[in-house]
């Protein structure tokens, strides 16, 4: 609903929204439900985006929308590159940092902090509160004009009940923890590095991700599902992600690490995967 608020309040019939092909469904649907025209560019492909924007000279306004951390791949958007392009082409840049907020950057402010981006470079910032904050809802941050525009004209914000006070209070507490307890981010970074290092010895394909989302590419839908079920039998919860959520032929196990995990649990996961891959190759 926050993404829909942004797309519909900032664009109308004479405008264009351009999105990364691997954006989260809520960004894709936000563009579809707005009055703007909608185009997509290949994943993290700045040249393709530049082409899309050049072809779109006749539009009054162009809005680029991207995931910060891509939710099914775990890789990140190139914000310096995107913001430079947006500036050259006189377009606006919006980032959905659902998986970066609270987790990336020294203070947990997210991908913008990690990539040293300013509000001028990324004028529209959105993040959710249901992931690292362990709560519910979302927020948009930006200039006073942006926020006032949303308050005055974002229909999915205006015509619905406000966040319940209890959730607001819980969110404030979460924000305190996010800001103060940087050891959680440090521990998570160690777990991520350890997982990748341990997996390097096995015959599985990881994706180029430095974030808590660590997909293992399996390819075949049935094999991905069978591996996920076998892991669950050993009390390890790793979901299988299949098309249409990801492209055909790239079914994967989506390992999601958190600061609550311990090294020993990663050892257990890696050992389980090792014995399952040995089972599979035998028959
Ligand atoms: C999970 C996610 C959302 C949706 O967040 P909810 O809190 O579940 O509504 C939006 N955008 C991205 C990029 C996400 O990963």
Short mmCIF file of C-alpha atoms and ligand atoms in Angstrom, two decimals:
data_model
loop_
_atom_site.label_atom_id
_atom_site.label_comp_id
_atom_site.label_asym_id
_atom_site.label_seq_id
_atom_site.Cartn_x
_atom_site.Cartn_y
_atom_site.Cartn_z
CA UNK A 1 0.00 0.00 0.00
CA UNK A 2 2.94 2.34 0.60
CA UNK A 3 4.26 1.56 -2.87
CA UNK A 4 0.83 2.10 -4.35
CA UNK A 5 0.63 5.42 -2.47
CA UNK A 6 3.93 6.54 -4.03
CA UNK A 7 3.15 5.41 -7.58
CA UNK A 8 -0.35 6.87 -7.65
CA UNK A 9 0.42 10.13 -5.87
CA UNK A 10 3.51 10.92 -7.94
CA UNK A 11 2.30 9.98 -11.39
CA UNK A 12 -0.66 10.45 -13.71
CA UNK A 13 -1.65 9.76 -17.30
CA UNK A 14 1.16 11.79 -18.92
CA UNK A 15 3.83 10.02 -16.88
CA UNK A 16 5.96 6.90 -17.07
CA UNK A 17 7.12 4.47 -14.36
CA UNK A 18 10.20 2.37 -15.16
CA UNK A 19 11.07 -0.63 -12.98
CA UNK A 20 13.71 -3.34 -12.64
CA UNK A 21 12.36 -6.64 -13.99
CA UNK A 22 13.07 -8.40 -10.69
CA UNK A 23 11.26 -5.87 -8.51
CA UNK A 24 8.96 -7.13 -5.75
CA UNK A 25 5.35 -7.77 -6.78
CA UNK A 26 4.09 -4.81 -4.73
CA UNK A 27 6.16 -2.39 -6.85
CA UNK A 28 5.04 -4.00 -10.09
CA UNK A 29 1.40 -3.87 -9.00
CA UNK A 30 1.78 -0.28 -7.77
CA UNK A 31 2.82 0.78 -11.27
CA UNK A 32 0.07 -1.28 -12.91
CA UNK A 33 -2.60 0.22 -10.67
CA UNK A 34 -1.42 3.80 -11.18
CA UNK A 35 -2.51 5.89 -14.20
CA UNK A 36 1.04 6.07 -15.54
CA UNK A 37 2.45 4.03 -18.42
CA UNK A 38 4.72 1.23 -17.23
CA UNK A 39 7.94 -0.22 -18.63
CA UNK A 40 10.56 -2.58 -17.23
CA UNK A 41 14.32 -2.81 -17.69
CA UNK A 42 16.56 -5.89 -17.38
CA UNK A 43 17.78 -6.65 -13.90
CA UNK A 44 20.38 -4.11 -12.69
CA UNK A 45 21.06 -3.18 -16.35
CA UNK A 46 21.74 0.58 -16.37
CA UNK A 47 22.29 0.67 -20.14
CA UNK A 48 18.87 -0.84 -20.73
CA UNK A 49 17.33 1.62 -18.29
CA UNK A 50 19.04 4.53 -20.07
CA UNK A 51 17.56 3.30 -23.35
CA UNK A 52 14.09 3.04 -21.78
CA UNK A 53 14.36 6.61 -20.48
CA UNK A 54 15.67 8.00 -23.77
CA UNK A 55 12.77 6.37 -25.63
CA UNK A 56 10.41 8.04 -23.18
CA UNK A 57 11.20 11.68 -23.91
CA UNK A 58 7.60 12.65 -24.51
CA UNK A 59 6.43 11.88 -20.97
CA UNK A 60 5.95 14.74 -18.54
CA UNK A 61 7.57 12.90 -15.62
CA UNK A 62 9.57 9.68 -15.34
CA UNK A 63 9.80 7.73 -12.09
CA UNK A 64 12.39 4.93 -11.64
CA UNK A 65 11.37 2.39 -8.97
CA UNK A 66 13.69 -0.32 -7.68
CA UNK A 67 14.15 -2.80 -4.87
CA UNK A 68 17.18 -1.92 -2.72
CA UNK A 69 17.98 -5.56 -1.92
CA UNK A 70 16.30 -7.88 -4.42
CA UNK A 71 14.07 -10.17 -2.43
CA UNK A 72 14.57 -13.41 -4.39
CA UNK A 73 18.25 -12.98 -5.35
CA UNK A 74 19.74 -11.08 -2.41
CA UNK A 75 21.82 -8.77 -4.61
CA UNK A 76 21.59 -4.98 -4.38
CA UNK A 77 20.69 -2.12 -6.70
CA UNK A 78 23.54 0.15 -7.84
CA UNK A 79 22.21 3.34 -6.28
CA UNK A 80 25.10 5.63 -7.32
CA UNK A 81 24.64 4.50 -10.94
CA UNK A 82 20.86 4.78 -10.80
CA UNK A 83 20.87 8.21 -9.20
CA UNK A 84 23.40 9.53 -11.70
CA UNK A 85 21.24 8.28 -14.56
CA UNK A 86 18.11 9.71 -12.95
CA UNK A 87 19.78 13.10 -12.65
CA UNK A 88 21.06 13.06 -16.26
CA UNK A 89 17.63 12.09 -17.55
CA UNK A 90 15.69 14.35 -15.20
CA UNK A 91 13.82 11.37 -13.70
CA UNK A 92 12.94 10.62 -10.08
CA UNK A 93 14.44 7.67 -8.21
CA UNK A 94 12.48 5.64 -5.67
CA UNK A 95 14.00 2.80 -3.60
CA UNK A 96 12.07 0.09 -1.72
CA UNK A 97 14.54 -1.03 0.96
CA UNK A 98 12.37 -3.70 2.64
CA UNK A 99 15.34 -6.07 2.98
CA UNK A 100 18.04 -3.45 3.60
CA UNK A 101 16.47 -1.28 6.27
CA UNK A 102 17.64 -2.26 9.76
CA UNK A 103 20.22 -4.66 8.37
CA UNK A 104 22.61 -2.69 6.15
CA UNK A 105 24.72 0.35 7.02
CA UNK A 106 26.53 1.05 10.26
CA UNK A 107 23.43 2.41 11.99
CA UNK A 108 21.03 0.12 10.18
CA UNK A 109 19.59 2.89 8.02
CA UNK A 110 19.79 0.51 5.06
CA UNK A 111 21.23 0.43 1.57
CA UNK A 112 21.36 4.23 1.29
CA UNK A 113 23.62 4.40 4.32
CA UNK A 114 25.77 1.53 3.02
CA UNK A 115 26.20 3.18 -0.40
CA UNK A 116 26.53 6.71 1.10
CA UNK A 117 23.54 8.14 -0.73
CA UNK A 118 21.82 11.42 0.15
CA UNK A 119 18.15 12.35 0.05
CA UNK A 120 18.87 14.51 -3.02
CA UNK A 121 20.20 11.44 -4.83
CA UNK A 122 17.32 9.20 -3.75
CA UNK A 123 14.37 11.55 -3.28
CA UNK A 124 11.83 8.80 -2.49
CA UNK A 125 12.76 6.16 0.08
CA UNK A 126 10.40 3.46 1.26
CA UNK A 127 10.95 0.59 3.68
CA UNK A 128 8.73 -1.91 5.44
CA UNK A 129 8.49 -2.69 9.14
CA UNK A 130 7.59 -6.37 8.86
CA UNK A 131 11.10 -7.68 8.22
CA UNK A 132 14.07 -6.46 10.32
CA UNK A 133 11.76 -4.46 12.60
CA UNK A 134 9.65 -7.57 13.26
CA UNK A 135 6.53 -5.43 13.26
CA UNK A 136 4.01 -4.46 10.58
CA UNK A 137 3.50 -1.67 8.07
CA UNK A 138 5.77 0.57 6.03
CA UNK A 139 6.98 4.15 5.77
CA UNK A 140 8.06 6.64 3.14
CA UNK A 141 10.87 9.11 3.80
CA UNK A 142 11.79 12.16 1.73
CA UNK A 143 11.47 15.90 1.47
CA UNK A 144 8.72 17.81 3.24
CA UNK A 145 7.05 18.45 -0.15
CA UNK A 146 7.04 14.72 -0.91
CA UNK A 147 5.54 13.75 2.43
CA UNK A 148 2.94 16.52 2.25
CA UNK A 149 2.01 15.39 -1.28
CA UNK A 150 1.47 11.83 -0.02
CA UNK A 151 -0.58 12.97 2.98
CA UNK A 152 -2.77 15.09 0.72
CA UNK A 153 -3.24 12.80 -2.25
CA UNK A 154 -2.15 9.18 -1.68
CA UNK A 155 -5.46 7.35 -1.70
CA UNK A 156 -4.15 4.07 -0.25
CA UNK A 157 -2.89 6.12 2.70
CA UNK A 158 -5.91 8.40 3.16
CA UNK A 159 -8.79 5.93 2.79
CA UNK A 160 -7.74 3.32 5.32
CA UNK A 161 -7.43 3.03 9.08
CA UNK A 162 -4.19 4.41 10.49
CA UNK A 163 -1.52 2.22 12.12
CA UNK A 164 -2.84 1.08 15.54
CA UNK A 165 -1.07 2.84 18.46
CA UNK A 166 0.19 -0.49 19.84
CA UNK A 167 2.02 -1.16 16.55
CA UNK A 168 3.44 2.36 16.52
CA UNK A 169 4.78 1.80 20.05
CA UNK A 170 6.28 -1.56 19.08
CA UNK A 171 7.88 0.06 16.02
CA UNK A 172 9.48 2.78 18.15
CA UNK A 173 11.01 0.07 20.34
CA UNK A 174 12.25 -1.81 17.26
CA UNK A 175 13.85 1.36 15.90
CA UNK A 176 15.66 1.85 19.20
CA UNK A 177 17.04 -1.70 19.03
CA UNK A 178 18.00 -1.28 15.37
CA UNK A 179 19.89 1.92 16.10
CA UNK A 180 21.65 0.83 19.30
CA UNK A 181 22.36 -2.88 18.93
CA UNK A 182 24.81 -2.82 16.04
CA UNK A 183 26.23 -6.16 17.27
CA UNK A 184 23.25 -7.80 15.58
CA UNK A 185 24.38 -6.49 12.19
CA UNK A 186 27.98 -7.47 12.88
CA UNK A 187 26.94 -10.98 13.88
CA UNK A 188 24.74 -11.32 10.81
CA UNK A 189 27.62 -10.25 8.54
CA UNK A 190 29.80 -12.93 10.16
CA UNK A 191 27.12 -15.58 9.66
CA UNK A 192 26.71 -14.62 6.00
CA UNK A 193 30.48 -14.82 5.37
CA UNK A 194 30.69 -18.13 7.24
CA UNK A 195 27.77 -19.64 5.31
CA UNK A 196 29.29 -18.68 1.95
CA UNK A 197 32.69 -19.98 2.98
CA UNK A 198 31.27 -23.35 4.15
CA UNK A 199 29.09 -23.72 1.05
CA UNK A 200 32.08 -23.13 -1.25
CA UNK A 201 33.24 -26.67 -0.47
CA UNK A 202 29.94 -28.22 -1.69
CA UNK A 203 28.62 -28.84 -5.14
CA UNK A 204 25.87 -26.20 -4.95
CA UNK A 205 25.53 -22.89 -6.80
CA UNK A 206 25.15 -19.75 -4.68
CA UNK A 207 24.12 -16.41 -6.13
CA UNK A 208 26.28 -13.26 -5.95
CA UNK A 209 24.71 -11.98 -2.73
CA UNK A 210 26.30 -10.35 0.30
CA UNK A 211 23.02 -9.97 2.17
CA UNK A 212 20.98 -12.16 4.51
CA UNK A 213 19.17 -13.62 1.48
CA UNK A 214 21.38 -16.46 0.23
CA UNK A 215 19.66 -18.40 -2.55
CA UNK A 216 20.99 -21.79 -3.61
CA UNK A 217 20.12 -22.29 -7.27
CA UNK A 218 18.68 -25.76 -7.91
CA UNK A 219 17.05 -25.25 -11.31
CA UNK A 220 14.51 -28.05 -11.32
CA UNK A 221 11.23 -27.32 -9.48
CA UNK A 222 10.74 -30.82 -8.10
CA UNK A 223 14.29 -31.14 -6.85
CA UNK A 224 14.07 -27.76 -5.09
CA UNK A 225 10.83 -28.81 -3.40
CA UNK A 226 12.22 -32.24 -2.45
CA UNK A 227 15.32 -30.67 -0.89
CA UNK A 228 13.20 -28.19 1.05
CA UNK A 229 11.00 -31.02 2.36
CA UNK A 230 14.00 -33.15 3.30
CA UNK A 231 15.50 -30.22 5.21
CA UNK A 232 12.21 -29.65 7.01
CA UNK A 233 12.30 -33.26 8.18
CA UNK A 234 15.54 -32.34 9.90
CA UNK A 235 13.83 -29.29 11.46
CA UNK A 236 15.53 -26.85 9.09
CA UNK A 237 13.17 -24.34 7.48
CA UNK A 238 14.41 -23.30 4.03
CA UNK A 239 11.66 -22.51 1.52
CA UNK A 240 11.76 -23.56 -2.11
CA UNK A 241 11.05 -20.66 -4.48
CA UNK A 242 9.73 -21.66 -7.87
CA UNK A 243 8.37 -19.98 -11.01
CA UNK A 244 6.45 -17.70 -11.46
CA UNK A 245 8.06 -16.05 -8.42
CA UNK A 246 11.47 -16.54 -10.10
CA UNK A 247 12.31 -17.13 -13.81
CA UNK A 248 11.70 -20.63 -15.26
CA UNK A 249 14.66 -22.97 -14.70
CA UNK A 250 15.96 -21.07 -11.67
CA UNK A 251 14.03 -22.73 -8.83
CA UNK A 252 16.00 -22.24 -5.68
CA UNK A 253 16.29 -22.82 -1.97
CA UNK A 254 16.05 -19.43 -0.32
CA UNK A 255 18.26 -19.51 2.75
CA UNK A 256 17.52 -16.50 4.96
CA UNK A 257 19.97 -15.83 7.76
CA UNK A 258 19.27 -13.72 10.82
CA UNK A 259 21.20 -12.43 13.83
CA UNK A 260 19.34 -15.03 15.91
CA UNK A 261 21.17 -17.86 14.13
CA UNK A 262 24.34 -19.47 15.46
CA UNK A 263 27.39 -20.84 13.61
CA UNK A 264 26.49 -24.37 14.76
CA UNK A 265 23.13 -24.08 12.97
CA UNK A 266 24.90 -23.14 9.75
CA UNK A 267 27.17 -26.17 10.22
CA UNK A 268 24.05 -28.31 10.57
CA UNK A 269 22.48 -26.85 7.41
CA UNK A 270 25.65 -27.30 5.37
CA UNK A 271 26.09 -30.90 6.61
CA UNK A 272 22.45 -31.67 5.75
CA UNK A 273 22.86 -30.24 2.25
CA UNK A 274 26.05 -32.20 1.77
CA UNK A 275 24.42 -35.52 2.65
CA UNK A 276 21.33 -34.71 0.56
CA UNK A 277 23.42 -33.93 -2.51
CA UNK A 278 25.29 -37.21 -2.01
CA UNK A 279 21.93 -39.05 -1.82
CA UNK A 280 20.76 -37.37 -5.02
CA UNK A 281 23.83 -38.15 -7.07
CA UNK A 282 23.60 -41.82 -6.08
CA UNK A 283 20.20 -42.23 -7.36
C1 LIG B 1 8.45 -8.05 1.63
C2 LIG B 1 8.51 -6.89 0.71
C3 LIG B 1 7.45 -5.99 0.60
C4 LIG B 1 6.15 -6.19 1.33
O1 LIG B 1 6.28 -6.01 2.69
P1 LIG B 1 5.08 -6.42 3.66
O2 LIG B 1 5.50 -5.86 4.96
O3 LIG B 1 5.02 -7.91 3.64
O4 LIG B 1 3.85 -5.80 3.11
C5 LIG B 1 7.59 -4.90 -0.24
N1 LIG B 1 8.70 -4.71 -0.96
C6 LIG B 1 9.74 -5.55 -0.91
C7 LIG B 1 10.96 -5.29 -1.74
C8 LIG B 1 9.68 -6.68 -0.08
O5 LIG B 1 10.70 -7.53 -0.04
#
